[in-house]
Short mmCIF file of C-alpha atoms and ligand atoms in Angstrom, two decimals:
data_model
loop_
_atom_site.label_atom_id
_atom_site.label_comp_id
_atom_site.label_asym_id
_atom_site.label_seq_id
_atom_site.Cartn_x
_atom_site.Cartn_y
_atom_site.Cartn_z
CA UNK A 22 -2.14 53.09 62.02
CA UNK A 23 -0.01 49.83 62.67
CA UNK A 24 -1.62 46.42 61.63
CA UNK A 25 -2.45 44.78 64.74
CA UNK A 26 -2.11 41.37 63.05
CA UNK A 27 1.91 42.38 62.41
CA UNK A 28 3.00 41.38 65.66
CA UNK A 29 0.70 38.61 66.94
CA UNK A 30 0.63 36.27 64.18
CA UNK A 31 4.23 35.69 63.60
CA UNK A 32 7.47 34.63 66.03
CA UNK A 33 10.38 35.83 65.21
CA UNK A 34 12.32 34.19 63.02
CA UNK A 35 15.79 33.87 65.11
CA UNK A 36 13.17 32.99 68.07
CA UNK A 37 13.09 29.58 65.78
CA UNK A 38 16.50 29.31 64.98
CA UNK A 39 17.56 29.41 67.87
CA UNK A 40 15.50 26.63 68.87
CA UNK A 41 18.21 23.04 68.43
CA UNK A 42 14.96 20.91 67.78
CA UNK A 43 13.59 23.03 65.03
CA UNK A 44 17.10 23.75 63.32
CA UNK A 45 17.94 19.58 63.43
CA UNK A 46 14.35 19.23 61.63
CA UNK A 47 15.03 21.89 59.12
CA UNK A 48 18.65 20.04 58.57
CA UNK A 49 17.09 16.93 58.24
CA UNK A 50 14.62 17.79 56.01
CA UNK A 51 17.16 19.73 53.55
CA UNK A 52 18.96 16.70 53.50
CA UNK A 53 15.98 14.79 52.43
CA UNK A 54 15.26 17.02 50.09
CA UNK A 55 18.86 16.66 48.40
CA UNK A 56 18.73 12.99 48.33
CA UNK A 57 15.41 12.88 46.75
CA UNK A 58 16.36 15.56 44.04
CA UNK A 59 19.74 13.41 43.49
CA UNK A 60 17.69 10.47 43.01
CA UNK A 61 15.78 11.99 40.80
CA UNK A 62 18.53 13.38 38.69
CA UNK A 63 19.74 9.84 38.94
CA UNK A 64 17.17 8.26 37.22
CA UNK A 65 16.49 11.01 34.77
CA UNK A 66 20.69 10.34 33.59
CA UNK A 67 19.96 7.00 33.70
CA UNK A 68 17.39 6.57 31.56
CA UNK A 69 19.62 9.83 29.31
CA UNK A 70 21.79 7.54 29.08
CA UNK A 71 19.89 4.34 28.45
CA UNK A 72 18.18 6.30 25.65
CA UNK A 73 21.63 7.37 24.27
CA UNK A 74 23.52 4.19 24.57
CA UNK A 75 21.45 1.38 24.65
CA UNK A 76 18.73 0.04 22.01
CA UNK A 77 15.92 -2.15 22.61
CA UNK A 78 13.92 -4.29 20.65
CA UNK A 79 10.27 -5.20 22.14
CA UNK A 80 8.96 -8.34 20.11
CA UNK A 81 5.17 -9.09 21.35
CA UNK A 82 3.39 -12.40 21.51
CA UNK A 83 1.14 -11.67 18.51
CA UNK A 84 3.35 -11.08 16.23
CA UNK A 85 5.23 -13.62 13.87
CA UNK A 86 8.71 -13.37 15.13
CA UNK A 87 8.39 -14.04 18.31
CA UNK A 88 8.29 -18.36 18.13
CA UNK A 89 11.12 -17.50 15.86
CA UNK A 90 12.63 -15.82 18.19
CA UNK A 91 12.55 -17.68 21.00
CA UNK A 92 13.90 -20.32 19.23
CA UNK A 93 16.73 -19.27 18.09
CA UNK A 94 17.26 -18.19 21.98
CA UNK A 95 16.77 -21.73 22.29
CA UNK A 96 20.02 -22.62 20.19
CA UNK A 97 22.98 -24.08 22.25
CA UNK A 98 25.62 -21.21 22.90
CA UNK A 99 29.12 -21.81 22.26
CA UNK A 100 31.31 -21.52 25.96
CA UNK A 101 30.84 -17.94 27.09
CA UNK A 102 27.63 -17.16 24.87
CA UNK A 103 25.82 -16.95 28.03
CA UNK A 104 27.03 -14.56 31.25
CA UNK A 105 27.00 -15.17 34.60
CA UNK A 106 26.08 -12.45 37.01
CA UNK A 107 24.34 -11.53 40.15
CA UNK A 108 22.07 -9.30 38.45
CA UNK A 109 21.00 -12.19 35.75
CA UNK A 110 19.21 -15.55 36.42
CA UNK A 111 20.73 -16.96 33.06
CA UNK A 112 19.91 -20.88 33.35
CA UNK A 113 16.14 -20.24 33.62
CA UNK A 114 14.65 -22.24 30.57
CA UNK A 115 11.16 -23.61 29.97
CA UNK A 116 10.17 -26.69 28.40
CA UNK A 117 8.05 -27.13 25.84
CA UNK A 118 7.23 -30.80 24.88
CA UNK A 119 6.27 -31.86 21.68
CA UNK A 120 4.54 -35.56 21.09
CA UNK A 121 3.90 -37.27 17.77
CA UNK A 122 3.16 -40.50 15.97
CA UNK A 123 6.20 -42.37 14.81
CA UNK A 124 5.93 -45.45 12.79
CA UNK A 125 6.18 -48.57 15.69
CA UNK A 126 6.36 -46.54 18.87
CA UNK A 127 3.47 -45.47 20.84
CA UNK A 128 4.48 -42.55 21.10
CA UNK A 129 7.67 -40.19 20.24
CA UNK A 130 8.43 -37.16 22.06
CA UNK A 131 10.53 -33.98 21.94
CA UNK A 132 11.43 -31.82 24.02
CA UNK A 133 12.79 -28.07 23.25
CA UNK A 134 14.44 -25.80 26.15
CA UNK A 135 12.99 -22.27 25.90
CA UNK A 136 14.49 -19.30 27.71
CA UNK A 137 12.31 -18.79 30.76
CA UNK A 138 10.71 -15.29 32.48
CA UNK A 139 12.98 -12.85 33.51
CA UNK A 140 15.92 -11.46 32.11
CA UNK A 141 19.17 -12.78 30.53
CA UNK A 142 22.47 -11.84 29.07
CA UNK A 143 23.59 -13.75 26.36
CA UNK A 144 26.81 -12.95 23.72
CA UNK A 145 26.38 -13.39 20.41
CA UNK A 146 29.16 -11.76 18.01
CA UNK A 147 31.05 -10.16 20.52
CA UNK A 148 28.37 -7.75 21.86
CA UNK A 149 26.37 -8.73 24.80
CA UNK A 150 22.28 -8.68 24.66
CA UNK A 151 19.77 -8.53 27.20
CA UNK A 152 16.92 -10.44 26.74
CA UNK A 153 13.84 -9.73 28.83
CA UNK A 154 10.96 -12.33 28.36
CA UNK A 155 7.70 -11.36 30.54
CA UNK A 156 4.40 -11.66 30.90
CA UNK A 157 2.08 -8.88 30.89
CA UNK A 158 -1.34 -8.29 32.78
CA UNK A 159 -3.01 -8.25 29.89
CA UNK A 160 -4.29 -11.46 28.22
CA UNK A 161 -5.56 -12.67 24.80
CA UNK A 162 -9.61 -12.04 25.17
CA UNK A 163 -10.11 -15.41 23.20
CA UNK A 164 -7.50 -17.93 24.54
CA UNK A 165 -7.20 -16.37 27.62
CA UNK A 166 -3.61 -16.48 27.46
CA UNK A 167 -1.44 -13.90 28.69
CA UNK A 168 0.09 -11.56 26.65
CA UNK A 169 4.02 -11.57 26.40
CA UNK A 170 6.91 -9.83 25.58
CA UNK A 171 10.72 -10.11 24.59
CA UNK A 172 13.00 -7.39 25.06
CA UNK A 173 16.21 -7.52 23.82
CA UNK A 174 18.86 -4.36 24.71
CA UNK A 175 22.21 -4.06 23.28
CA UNK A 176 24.63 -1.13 22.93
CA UNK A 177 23.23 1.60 21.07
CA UNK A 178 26.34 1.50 18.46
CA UNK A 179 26.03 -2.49 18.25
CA UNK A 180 22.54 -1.89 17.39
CA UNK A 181 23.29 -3.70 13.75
CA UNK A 182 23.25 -6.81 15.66
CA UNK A 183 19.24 -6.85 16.25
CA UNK A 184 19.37 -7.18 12.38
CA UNK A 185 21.87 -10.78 12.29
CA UNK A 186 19.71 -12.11 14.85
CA UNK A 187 16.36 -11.60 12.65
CA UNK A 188 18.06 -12.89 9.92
CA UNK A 189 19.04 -15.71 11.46
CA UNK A 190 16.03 -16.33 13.43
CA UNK A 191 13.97 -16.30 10.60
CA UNK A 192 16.56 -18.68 8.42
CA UNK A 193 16.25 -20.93 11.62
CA UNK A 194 12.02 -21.06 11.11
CA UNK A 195 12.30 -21.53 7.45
CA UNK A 196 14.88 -24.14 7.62
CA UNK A 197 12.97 -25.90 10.54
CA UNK A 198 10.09 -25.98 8.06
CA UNK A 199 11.53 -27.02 4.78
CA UNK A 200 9.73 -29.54 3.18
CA UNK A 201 6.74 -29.15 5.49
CA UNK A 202 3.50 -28.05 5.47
CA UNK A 203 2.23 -25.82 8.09
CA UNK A 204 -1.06 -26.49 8.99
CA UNK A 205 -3.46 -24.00 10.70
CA UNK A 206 -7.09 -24.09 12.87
CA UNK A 207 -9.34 -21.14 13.57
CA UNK A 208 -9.08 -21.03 17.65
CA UNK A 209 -11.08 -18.74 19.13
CA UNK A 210 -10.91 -15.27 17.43
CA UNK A 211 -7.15 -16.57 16.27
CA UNK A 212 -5.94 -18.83 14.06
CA UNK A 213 -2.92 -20.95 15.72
CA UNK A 214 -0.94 -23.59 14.16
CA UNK A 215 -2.21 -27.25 15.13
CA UNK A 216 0.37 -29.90 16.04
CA UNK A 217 3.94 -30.08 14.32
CA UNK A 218 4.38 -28.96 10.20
CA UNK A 219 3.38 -32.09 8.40
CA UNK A 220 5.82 -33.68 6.12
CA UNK A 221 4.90 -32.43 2.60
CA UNK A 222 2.41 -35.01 1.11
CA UNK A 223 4.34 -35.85 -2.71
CA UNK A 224 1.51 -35.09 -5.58
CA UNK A 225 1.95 -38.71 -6.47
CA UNK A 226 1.02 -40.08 -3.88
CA UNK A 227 -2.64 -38.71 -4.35
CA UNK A 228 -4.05 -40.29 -7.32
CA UNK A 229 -7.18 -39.40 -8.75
CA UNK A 230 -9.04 -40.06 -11.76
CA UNK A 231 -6.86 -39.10 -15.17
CA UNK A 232 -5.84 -35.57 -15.36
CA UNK A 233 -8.01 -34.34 -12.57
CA UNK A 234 -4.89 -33.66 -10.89
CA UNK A 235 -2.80 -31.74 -13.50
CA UNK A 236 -5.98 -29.39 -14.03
CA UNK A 237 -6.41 -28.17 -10.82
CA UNK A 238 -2.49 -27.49 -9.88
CA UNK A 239 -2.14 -26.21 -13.46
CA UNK A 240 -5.05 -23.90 -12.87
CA UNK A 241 -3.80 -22.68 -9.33
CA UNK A 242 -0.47 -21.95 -10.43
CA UNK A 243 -1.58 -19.87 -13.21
CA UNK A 244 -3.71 -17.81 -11.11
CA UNK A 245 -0.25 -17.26 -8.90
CA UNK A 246 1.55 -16.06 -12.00
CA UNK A 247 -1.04 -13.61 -12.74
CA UNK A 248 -1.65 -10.89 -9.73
CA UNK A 249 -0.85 -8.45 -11.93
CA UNK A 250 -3.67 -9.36 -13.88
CA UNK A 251 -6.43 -9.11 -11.35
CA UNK A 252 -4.20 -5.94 -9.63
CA UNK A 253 -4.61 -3.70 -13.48
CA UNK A 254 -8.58 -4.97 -13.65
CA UNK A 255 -9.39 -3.90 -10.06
CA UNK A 256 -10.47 -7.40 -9.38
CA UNK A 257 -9.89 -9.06 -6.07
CA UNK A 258 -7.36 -11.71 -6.65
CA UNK A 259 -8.56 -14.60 -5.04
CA UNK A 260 -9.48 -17.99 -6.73
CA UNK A 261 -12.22 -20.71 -5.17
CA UNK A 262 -12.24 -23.98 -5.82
CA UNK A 263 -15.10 -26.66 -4.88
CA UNK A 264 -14.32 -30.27 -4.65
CA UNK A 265 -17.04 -32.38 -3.94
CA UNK A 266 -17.57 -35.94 -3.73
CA UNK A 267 -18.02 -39.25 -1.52
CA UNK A 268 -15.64 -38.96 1.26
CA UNK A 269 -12.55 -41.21 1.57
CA UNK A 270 -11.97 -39.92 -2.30
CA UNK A 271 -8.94 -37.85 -1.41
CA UNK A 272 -9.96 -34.64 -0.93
CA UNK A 273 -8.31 -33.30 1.96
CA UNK A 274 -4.90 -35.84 1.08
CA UNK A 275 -5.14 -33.63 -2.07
CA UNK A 276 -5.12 -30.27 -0.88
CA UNK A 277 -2.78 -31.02 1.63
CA UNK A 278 -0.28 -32.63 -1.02
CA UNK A 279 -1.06 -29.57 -3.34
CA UNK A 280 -0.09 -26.96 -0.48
CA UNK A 281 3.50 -29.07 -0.30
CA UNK A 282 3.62 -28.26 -4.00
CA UNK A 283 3.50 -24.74 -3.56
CA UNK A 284 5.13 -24.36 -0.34
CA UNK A 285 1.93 -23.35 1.09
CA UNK A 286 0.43 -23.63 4.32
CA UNK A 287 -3.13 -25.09 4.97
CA UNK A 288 -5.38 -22.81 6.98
CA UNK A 289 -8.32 -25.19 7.80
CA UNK A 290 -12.15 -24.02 9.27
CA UNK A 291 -14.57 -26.55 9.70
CA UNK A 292 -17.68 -25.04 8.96
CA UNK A 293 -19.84 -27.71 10.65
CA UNK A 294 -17.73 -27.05 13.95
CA UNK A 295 -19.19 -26.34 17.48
CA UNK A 296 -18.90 -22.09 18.44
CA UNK A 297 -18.32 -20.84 14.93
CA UNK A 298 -20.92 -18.50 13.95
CA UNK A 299 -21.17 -15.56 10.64
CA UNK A 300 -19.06 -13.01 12.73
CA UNK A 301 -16.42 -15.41 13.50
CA UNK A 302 -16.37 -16.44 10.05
CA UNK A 303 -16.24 -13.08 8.67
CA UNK A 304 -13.10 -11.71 11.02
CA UNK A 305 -10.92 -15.45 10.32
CA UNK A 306 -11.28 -14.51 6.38
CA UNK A 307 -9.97 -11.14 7.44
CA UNK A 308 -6.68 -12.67 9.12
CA UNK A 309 -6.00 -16.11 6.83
CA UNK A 310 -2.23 -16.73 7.56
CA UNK A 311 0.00 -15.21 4.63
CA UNK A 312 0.82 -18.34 2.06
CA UNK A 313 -1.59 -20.70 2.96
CA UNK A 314 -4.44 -22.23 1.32
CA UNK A 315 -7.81 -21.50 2.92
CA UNK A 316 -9.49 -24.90 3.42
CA UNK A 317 -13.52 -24.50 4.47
CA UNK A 318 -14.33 -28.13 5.20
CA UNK A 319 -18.10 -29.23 5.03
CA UNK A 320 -19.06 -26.60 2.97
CA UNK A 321 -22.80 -28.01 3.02
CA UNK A 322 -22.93 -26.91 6.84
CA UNK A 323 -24.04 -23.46 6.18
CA UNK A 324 -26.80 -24.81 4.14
CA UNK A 325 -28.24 -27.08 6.64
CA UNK A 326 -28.32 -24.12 9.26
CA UNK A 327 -30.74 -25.76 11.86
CA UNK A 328 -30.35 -29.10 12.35
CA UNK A 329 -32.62 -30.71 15.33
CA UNK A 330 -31.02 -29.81 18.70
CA UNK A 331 -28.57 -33.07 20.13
CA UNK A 332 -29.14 -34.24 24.05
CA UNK A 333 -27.04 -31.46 25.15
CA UNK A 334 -29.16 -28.85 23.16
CA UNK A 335 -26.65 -28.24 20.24
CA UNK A 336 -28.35 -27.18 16.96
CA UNK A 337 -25.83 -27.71 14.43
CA UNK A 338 -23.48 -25.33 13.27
CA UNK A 339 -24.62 -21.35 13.17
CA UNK A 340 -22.64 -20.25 9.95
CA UNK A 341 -25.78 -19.42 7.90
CA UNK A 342 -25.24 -19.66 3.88
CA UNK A 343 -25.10 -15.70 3.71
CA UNK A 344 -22.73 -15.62 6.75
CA UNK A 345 -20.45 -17.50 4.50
CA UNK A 346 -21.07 -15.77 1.33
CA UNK A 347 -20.24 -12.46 3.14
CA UNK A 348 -17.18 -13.61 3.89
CA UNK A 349 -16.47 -14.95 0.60
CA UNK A 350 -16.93 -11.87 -0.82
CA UNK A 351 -15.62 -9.82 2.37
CA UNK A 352 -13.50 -6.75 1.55
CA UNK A 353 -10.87 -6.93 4.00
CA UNK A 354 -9.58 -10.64 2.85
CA UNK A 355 -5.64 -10.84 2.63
CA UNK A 356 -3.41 -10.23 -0.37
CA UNK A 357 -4.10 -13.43 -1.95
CA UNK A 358 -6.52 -16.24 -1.39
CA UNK A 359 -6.83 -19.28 -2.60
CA UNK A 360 -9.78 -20.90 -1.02
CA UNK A 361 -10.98 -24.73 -1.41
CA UNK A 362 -13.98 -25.67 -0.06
CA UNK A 363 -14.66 -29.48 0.23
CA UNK A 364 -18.47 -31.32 0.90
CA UNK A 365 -19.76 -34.72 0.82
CA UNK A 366 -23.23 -33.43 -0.52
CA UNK A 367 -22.96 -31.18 -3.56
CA UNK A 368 -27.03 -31.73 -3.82
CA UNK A 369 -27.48 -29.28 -0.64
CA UNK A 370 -25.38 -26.86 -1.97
CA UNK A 371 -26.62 -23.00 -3.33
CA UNK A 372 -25.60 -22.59 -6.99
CA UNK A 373 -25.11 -18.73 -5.80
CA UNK A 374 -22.06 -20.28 -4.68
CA UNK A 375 -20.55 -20.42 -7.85
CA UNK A 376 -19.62 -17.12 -8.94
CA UNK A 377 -16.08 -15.53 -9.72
CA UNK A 378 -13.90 -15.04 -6.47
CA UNK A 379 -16.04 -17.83 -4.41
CA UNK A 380 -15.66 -20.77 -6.23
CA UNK A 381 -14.54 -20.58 -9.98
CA UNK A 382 -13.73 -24.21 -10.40
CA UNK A 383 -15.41 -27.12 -9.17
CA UNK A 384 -14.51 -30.31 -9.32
CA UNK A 385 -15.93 -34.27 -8.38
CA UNK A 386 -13.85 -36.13 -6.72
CA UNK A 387 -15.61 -39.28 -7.28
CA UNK A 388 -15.73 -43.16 -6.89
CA UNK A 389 -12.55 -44.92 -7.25
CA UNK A 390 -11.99 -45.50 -11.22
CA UNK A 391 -9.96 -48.37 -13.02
CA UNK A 392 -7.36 -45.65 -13.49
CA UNK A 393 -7.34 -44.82 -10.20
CA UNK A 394 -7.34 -48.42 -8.97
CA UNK A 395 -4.45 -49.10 -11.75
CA UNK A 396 -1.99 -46.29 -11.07
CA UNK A 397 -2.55 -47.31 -6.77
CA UNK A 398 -1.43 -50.82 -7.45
CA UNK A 399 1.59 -49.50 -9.44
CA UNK A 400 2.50 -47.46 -6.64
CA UNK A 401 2.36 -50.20 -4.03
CA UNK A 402 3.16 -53.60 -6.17
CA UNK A 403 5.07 -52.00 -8.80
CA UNK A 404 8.67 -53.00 -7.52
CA UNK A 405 7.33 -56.76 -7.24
CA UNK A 406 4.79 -57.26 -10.14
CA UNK A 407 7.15 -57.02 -12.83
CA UNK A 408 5.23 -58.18 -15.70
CA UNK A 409 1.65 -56.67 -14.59
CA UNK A 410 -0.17 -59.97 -14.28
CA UNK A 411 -0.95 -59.37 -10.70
CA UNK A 412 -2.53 -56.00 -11.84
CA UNK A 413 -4.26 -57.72 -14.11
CA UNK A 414 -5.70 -60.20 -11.92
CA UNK A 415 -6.92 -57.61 -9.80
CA UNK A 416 -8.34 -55.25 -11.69
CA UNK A 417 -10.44 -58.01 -13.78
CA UNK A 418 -11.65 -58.99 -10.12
CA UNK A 419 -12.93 -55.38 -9.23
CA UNK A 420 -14.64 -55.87 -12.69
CA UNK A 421 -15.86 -59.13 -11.47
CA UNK A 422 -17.27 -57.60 -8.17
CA UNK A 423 -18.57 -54.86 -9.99
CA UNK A 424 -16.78 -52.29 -8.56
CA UNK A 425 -14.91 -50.58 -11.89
CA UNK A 426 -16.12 -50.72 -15.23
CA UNK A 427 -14.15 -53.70 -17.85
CA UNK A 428 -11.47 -52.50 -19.96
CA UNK A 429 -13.87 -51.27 -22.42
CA UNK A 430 -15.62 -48.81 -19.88
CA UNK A 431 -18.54 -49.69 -21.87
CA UNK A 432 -20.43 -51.61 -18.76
CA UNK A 433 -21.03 -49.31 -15.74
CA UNK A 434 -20.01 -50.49 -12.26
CA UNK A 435 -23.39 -50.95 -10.00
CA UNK A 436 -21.27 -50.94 -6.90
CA UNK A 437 -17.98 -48.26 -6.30
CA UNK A 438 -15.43 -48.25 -3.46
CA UNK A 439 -13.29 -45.48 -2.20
CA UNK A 440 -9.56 -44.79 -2.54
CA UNK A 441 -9.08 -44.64 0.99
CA UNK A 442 -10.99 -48.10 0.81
CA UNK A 443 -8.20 -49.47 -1.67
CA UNK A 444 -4.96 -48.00 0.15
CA UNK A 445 -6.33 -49.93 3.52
CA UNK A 446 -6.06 -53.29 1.32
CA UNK A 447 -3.03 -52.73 0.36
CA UNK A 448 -1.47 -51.12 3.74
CA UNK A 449 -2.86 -54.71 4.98
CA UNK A 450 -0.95 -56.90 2.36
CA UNK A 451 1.92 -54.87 2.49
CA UNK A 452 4.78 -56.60 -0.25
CA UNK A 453 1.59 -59.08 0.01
CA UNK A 454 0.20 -58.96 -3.53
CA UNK A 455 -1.67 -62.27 -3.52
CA UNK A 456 -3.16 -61.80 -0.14
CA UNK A 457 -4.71 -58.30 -1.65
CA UNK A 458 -6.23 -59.87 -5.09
CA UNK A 459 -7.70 -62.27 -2.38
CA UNK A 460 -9.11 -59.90 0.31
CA UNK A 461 -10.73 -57.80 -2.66
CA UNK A 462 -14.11 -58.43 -1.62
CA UNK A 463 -13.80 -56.71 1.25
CA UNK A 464 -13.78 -53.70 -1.11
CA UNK A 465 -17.70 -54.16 -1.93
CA UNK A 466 -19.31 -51.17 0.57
CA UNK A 467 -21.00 -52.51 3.43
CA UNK A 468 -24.65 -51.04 4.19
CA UNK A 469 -25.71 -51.38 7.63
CA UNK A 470 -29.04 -51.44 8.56
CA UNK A 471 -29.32 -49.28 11.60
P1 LIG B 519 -11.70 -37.15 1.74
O1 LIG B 519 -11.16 -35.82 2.11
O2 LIG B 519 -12.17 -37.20 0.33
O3 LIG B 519 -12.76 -37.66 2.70
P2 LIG B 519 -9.13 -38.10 2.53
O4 LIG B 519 -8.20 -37.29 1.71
O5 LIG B 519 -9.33 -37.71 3.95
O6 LIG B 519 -10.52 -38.22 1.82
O7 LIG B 519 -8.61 -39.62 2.46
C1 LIG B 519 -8.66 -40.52 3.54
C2 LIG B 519 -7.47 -41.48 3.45
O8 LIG B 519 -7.52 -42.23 2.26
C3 LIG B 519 -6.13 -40.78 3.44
O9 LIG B 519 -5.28 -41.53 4.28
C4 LIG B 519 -5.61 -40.87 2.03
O10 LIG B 519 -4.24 -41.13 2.03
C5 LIG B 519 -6.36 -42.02 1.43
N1 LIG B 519 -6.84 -41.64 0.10
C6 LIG B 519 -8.08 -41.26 -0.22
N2 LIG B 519 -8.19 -40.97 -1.51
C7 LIG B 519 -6.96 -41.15 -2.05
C8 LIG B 519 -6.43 -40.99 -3.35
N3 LIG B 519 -7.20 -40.57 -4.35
N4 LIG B 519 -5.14 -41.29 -3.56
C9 LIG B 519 -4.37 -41.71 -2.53
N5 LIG B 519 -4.81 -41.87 -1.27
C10 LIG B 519 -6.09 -41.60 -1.02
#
C-alpha cells in the first residue's frame, strides 16, 4: 500500500528550483552564510595569531604597580617614543594636581600629566607597546571608585621588554621616594596613601629626655635583625610599643622621624575616628602596607567605648577594647609588624594590654626636662650662643618659673611645659635669642576656666 502522505506533503524539488525568486533567496542566503563563516574564521586567526605573536600584560588598579606604572607612562618620550595613527588617540593625558605647603607661599602646586582612557602606542627600545588604560564596570565597594586596568601588548618575541619597563618603573617609585616617608590612612575597607611622602623627619631633630631615644630605635632595630628568631620559636614576629604621655611631647614627630630611620612607611588608624568599628579594625591589621610602621593613635579610645552621644547623635568611637585586642593578636597580620600605639591617658588604659606581641615596651613621653630644654636650645641658638651664656640664662629662668628642676634636679618643678610649647618660642625668636629668654613666661601652661 503507497503512503498517502508521499505525494501531498512535498513539491517537487525542481518545481522550486525552477522558481528565480526562490533560487536568488537560496543564493543569497549561501552567500550569507560564507561571509559569516569567513568572519568567523577571521576572528578565530586573529585572535591565533594575537595569542601567538603578541603578549599582554593586564596591571589592575589594586595592585602596587599600577601608580608606578602610570608614571613612568607619564615620563617625557624622546622624538618618536610616541606614534601617530588613525587607530590611536596618543595625546590623551589626564591631570592629576598635587598641592602642598611651601615655606612663604600660600600655596605650591604640581601638576603631573597621566596617560588618559583609551589606548596608546608608545616606543620604548625599539619595540612598540600598546597601552590600554580603562575603566571597568566594576567599582571599589568602599571608595566607590571604579575599578581600572592597564594593558600593555607588545610582540610576543619582544616580550623581555615588559620586564625593563618594571624595572624601571619601580626604580622610578623608589627614586621618587628616597628620603621620604610614605605615610598611610585606613579609608574605607583600604588603606590609601594620604597627601605627598613627607620629607624624612632627621632623629635629631626629635629630642626627648636622655636616652629615651637610643632605647627605643636600638630596641626596634634589634627586633628587625632577628626574624629568624621568632620564625625557629613559632612566635609571631611582631613587636608593640606604647608611648604615652601629655600631648605636644613628641610622640607622633618621633615615630614619624623613626620610620625615616628605617626607611619605613607610617600606616596611621585613629582609633577615636568616626566609622571605624572591631571588624574594620580587624581586616586593616590584616592588610598593613608592607614596610611600614603601624601607628594606632588614641589608644585610650577603645577603652572609653560609649561616650555620651554629640548633637548629631555620635557616640564616640565603636572599637571596643576586645575589638582591638583581637586584632592585636589577629592571625592573619602581615610578615612583620611593628606596631606603636600612642595615648594621652595611660590611667584609662587595660594592663591586658601589655603582653608579648601587643605592646612589649612602653614608654612616657613626658614633660619637657632640663635636658630636653638644653639640647632644643643647642639646636636652634647653637650657631649664635657661642659661649652658652644665653643657655644659661634661660634655663636658670625655666628654673625660676618653675618649669624644670635646678641643676641639681634635687627640687621638683610644680609647673611643666611641652616640647612643642618650647619649639613655638623659639620658631617665634627665630636667630632671636634675647627675645626668647624674654618671652619665657609664656611657657607657664595656661588653665582656662571654661
Ligand atoms: P604628640 O604626638 O606627643 O602630641 P607631636 O609629635 O605631635 O606631639 O608634636 C607637636 C609639635 O611639637 C611638632 O611640630 C613637633 O615638631 C614639636 N615637638 C613636640 N615634641 C618635640 C620634641 N620632643 N622634640 C622636638 N620637637 C617636638
Amino acid at each position: 500500500m503507497s503512503d498517502p502522505t508521499s505525494t501531498t506533503s512535498f513539491l517537487p524539488l525542481d518545481v522550486l528550483f525552477n522558481n528565480p525568486l526562490f533560487a536568488g533567496g537560496i543564493g543569497l542566503a549561501g552567500l550569507g552564510a560564507a561571509a559569516a563563516l569567513a568572519r568567523r574564521s577571521a576572528i578565530k586567526g586573529a585572535s591565533l595569531i594575537k595569542r601567538r605573536l603578541l603578549a599582554d600584560v593586564e596591571i589592575s588598579k589594586q595592585d602596587a604597580s599600577y601608580p608606578w606604572i602610570l608614571a613612568w607612562l607619564a615620563l617625557p618620550r624622546p622624538p618618536g617614543g610616541f606614534v601617530t595613527s588613525k587607530l590611536t588617540r596618543i595625546h590623551q593625558f589626564s591631570m592629576k594636581t598635587m598641592a602642598g605647603a611651601v615655606p612663604n607661599k600660600p600655596k605650591h602646586t604640581q601638576f603631573f600629566l597621566q596617560p588618559g582612557y583609551g589606548r596608546h602606542i608608545i616606543r620604548h627600545n625599539n619595540a612598540y607597546i600598546s597601552v590600554n588604560r580603562e575603566k571597568q564596570s566594576t567599582a571599589n565597594h568602599t571608595t566607590g571608585e571604579p575599578h581600572e586596568i592597564i594593558t600593555l601588548t607588545s610582540l610576543y618575541a619582544q616580550r623581555h621588554i615588559f620586564e625593563d619597563i618594571f624595572g624601571e618603573a619601580h626604580q622610578l617609585a623608589i627614586s621618587a621616594h628616597e628620603g621620604k616617608t610614605m605615610m598611610f590612612a585606613s579609608r574605607g575597607m583600604d588603606w590609601e596613601q594620604f597627601g605627598d611622602a613627607r620629607k624624612k623627619r632627621p632623629l635629631q631633630s626629635v629630642i626627648l629626655d636622655k636616652g629615651v631615644k637610643e632605647r627605643i630605635v636600638g630596641d626596634v632595630k634589634d627586633f628587625l635583625q632577628r626574624q629568624n628568631w621568632y620564625v625557629d620559636r613559632g612566635i609571631p614576629y611582631r613587636r608593640g610599643y606604647l608611648l604615652y604621655g601629655p600631648p605636644g611631647s613628641g610622640k607622633s614627630s618621633f615615630i614619624q622621624a623613626l620610620a625615616g630611620e628605617l626607611d619605613f612607611g607610617v600606616s596611621i588608624i585613629n582609633l577615636s575616628e568616626r566609622g571605624i568599628n572591631d571588624d574594620k579594625l580587624a581586616y586593616l591589621f590584616t592588610k598593613i602596607p608592607a614596610r611600614t610602621i603601624l601607628l594606632l593613635e588614641d589608644a585610650d579610645a577603645a577603652f572609653i567605648n560609649r561616650r555620651k552621644p554629640d548633637a548629631e547623635g555620635y557616640s564616640g568611637a565603636n572599637v571596643t577594647f576586645s575589638g582591638l585586642l583581637n586584632a592585636l593578636d589577629g592571625v592573619a597580620a602581615g610578615e612583620e609588624r611593628i606596631a606603636f600605639l600612642t595615648t594621652n591617658h595611660i590611667d584609662r588604659l587595660d594592663e591586658a594590654l601589655i603582653r608579648p606581641g601587643r605592646v612589649d615596651v612602653t614608654v612616657r613621653i613626658g614633660e619637657t626636662t632640663r635636658y630636653q630644654a638644653a639640647e632644643m636650645w643647642n639646636r636652634f641658638y647653637g650657631d649664635i650662643d657661642h659661649d652658652g651664656n644665653g643657655r644659661k640664662r634661660f634655663l636658670d629662668k625655666l628654673v625660676e618659673l618653675d618649669l624644670i628642676p635646678n641643676e641639681s634636679g634635687v627640687v621638683k618643678p610644680k609647673l611643666h611645659t611641652s616640647a612643642a610649647a618650647i619649639q613655638g618660642l623659639f620658631l617665634f625668636n627665630k636667630d632671636n635669642m634675647e627675645g626668647a629668654i624674654e618671652m619665657a613666661e609664656g611657657l607657664i601652661p595656661r588653665i582656662y576656666e571654661p
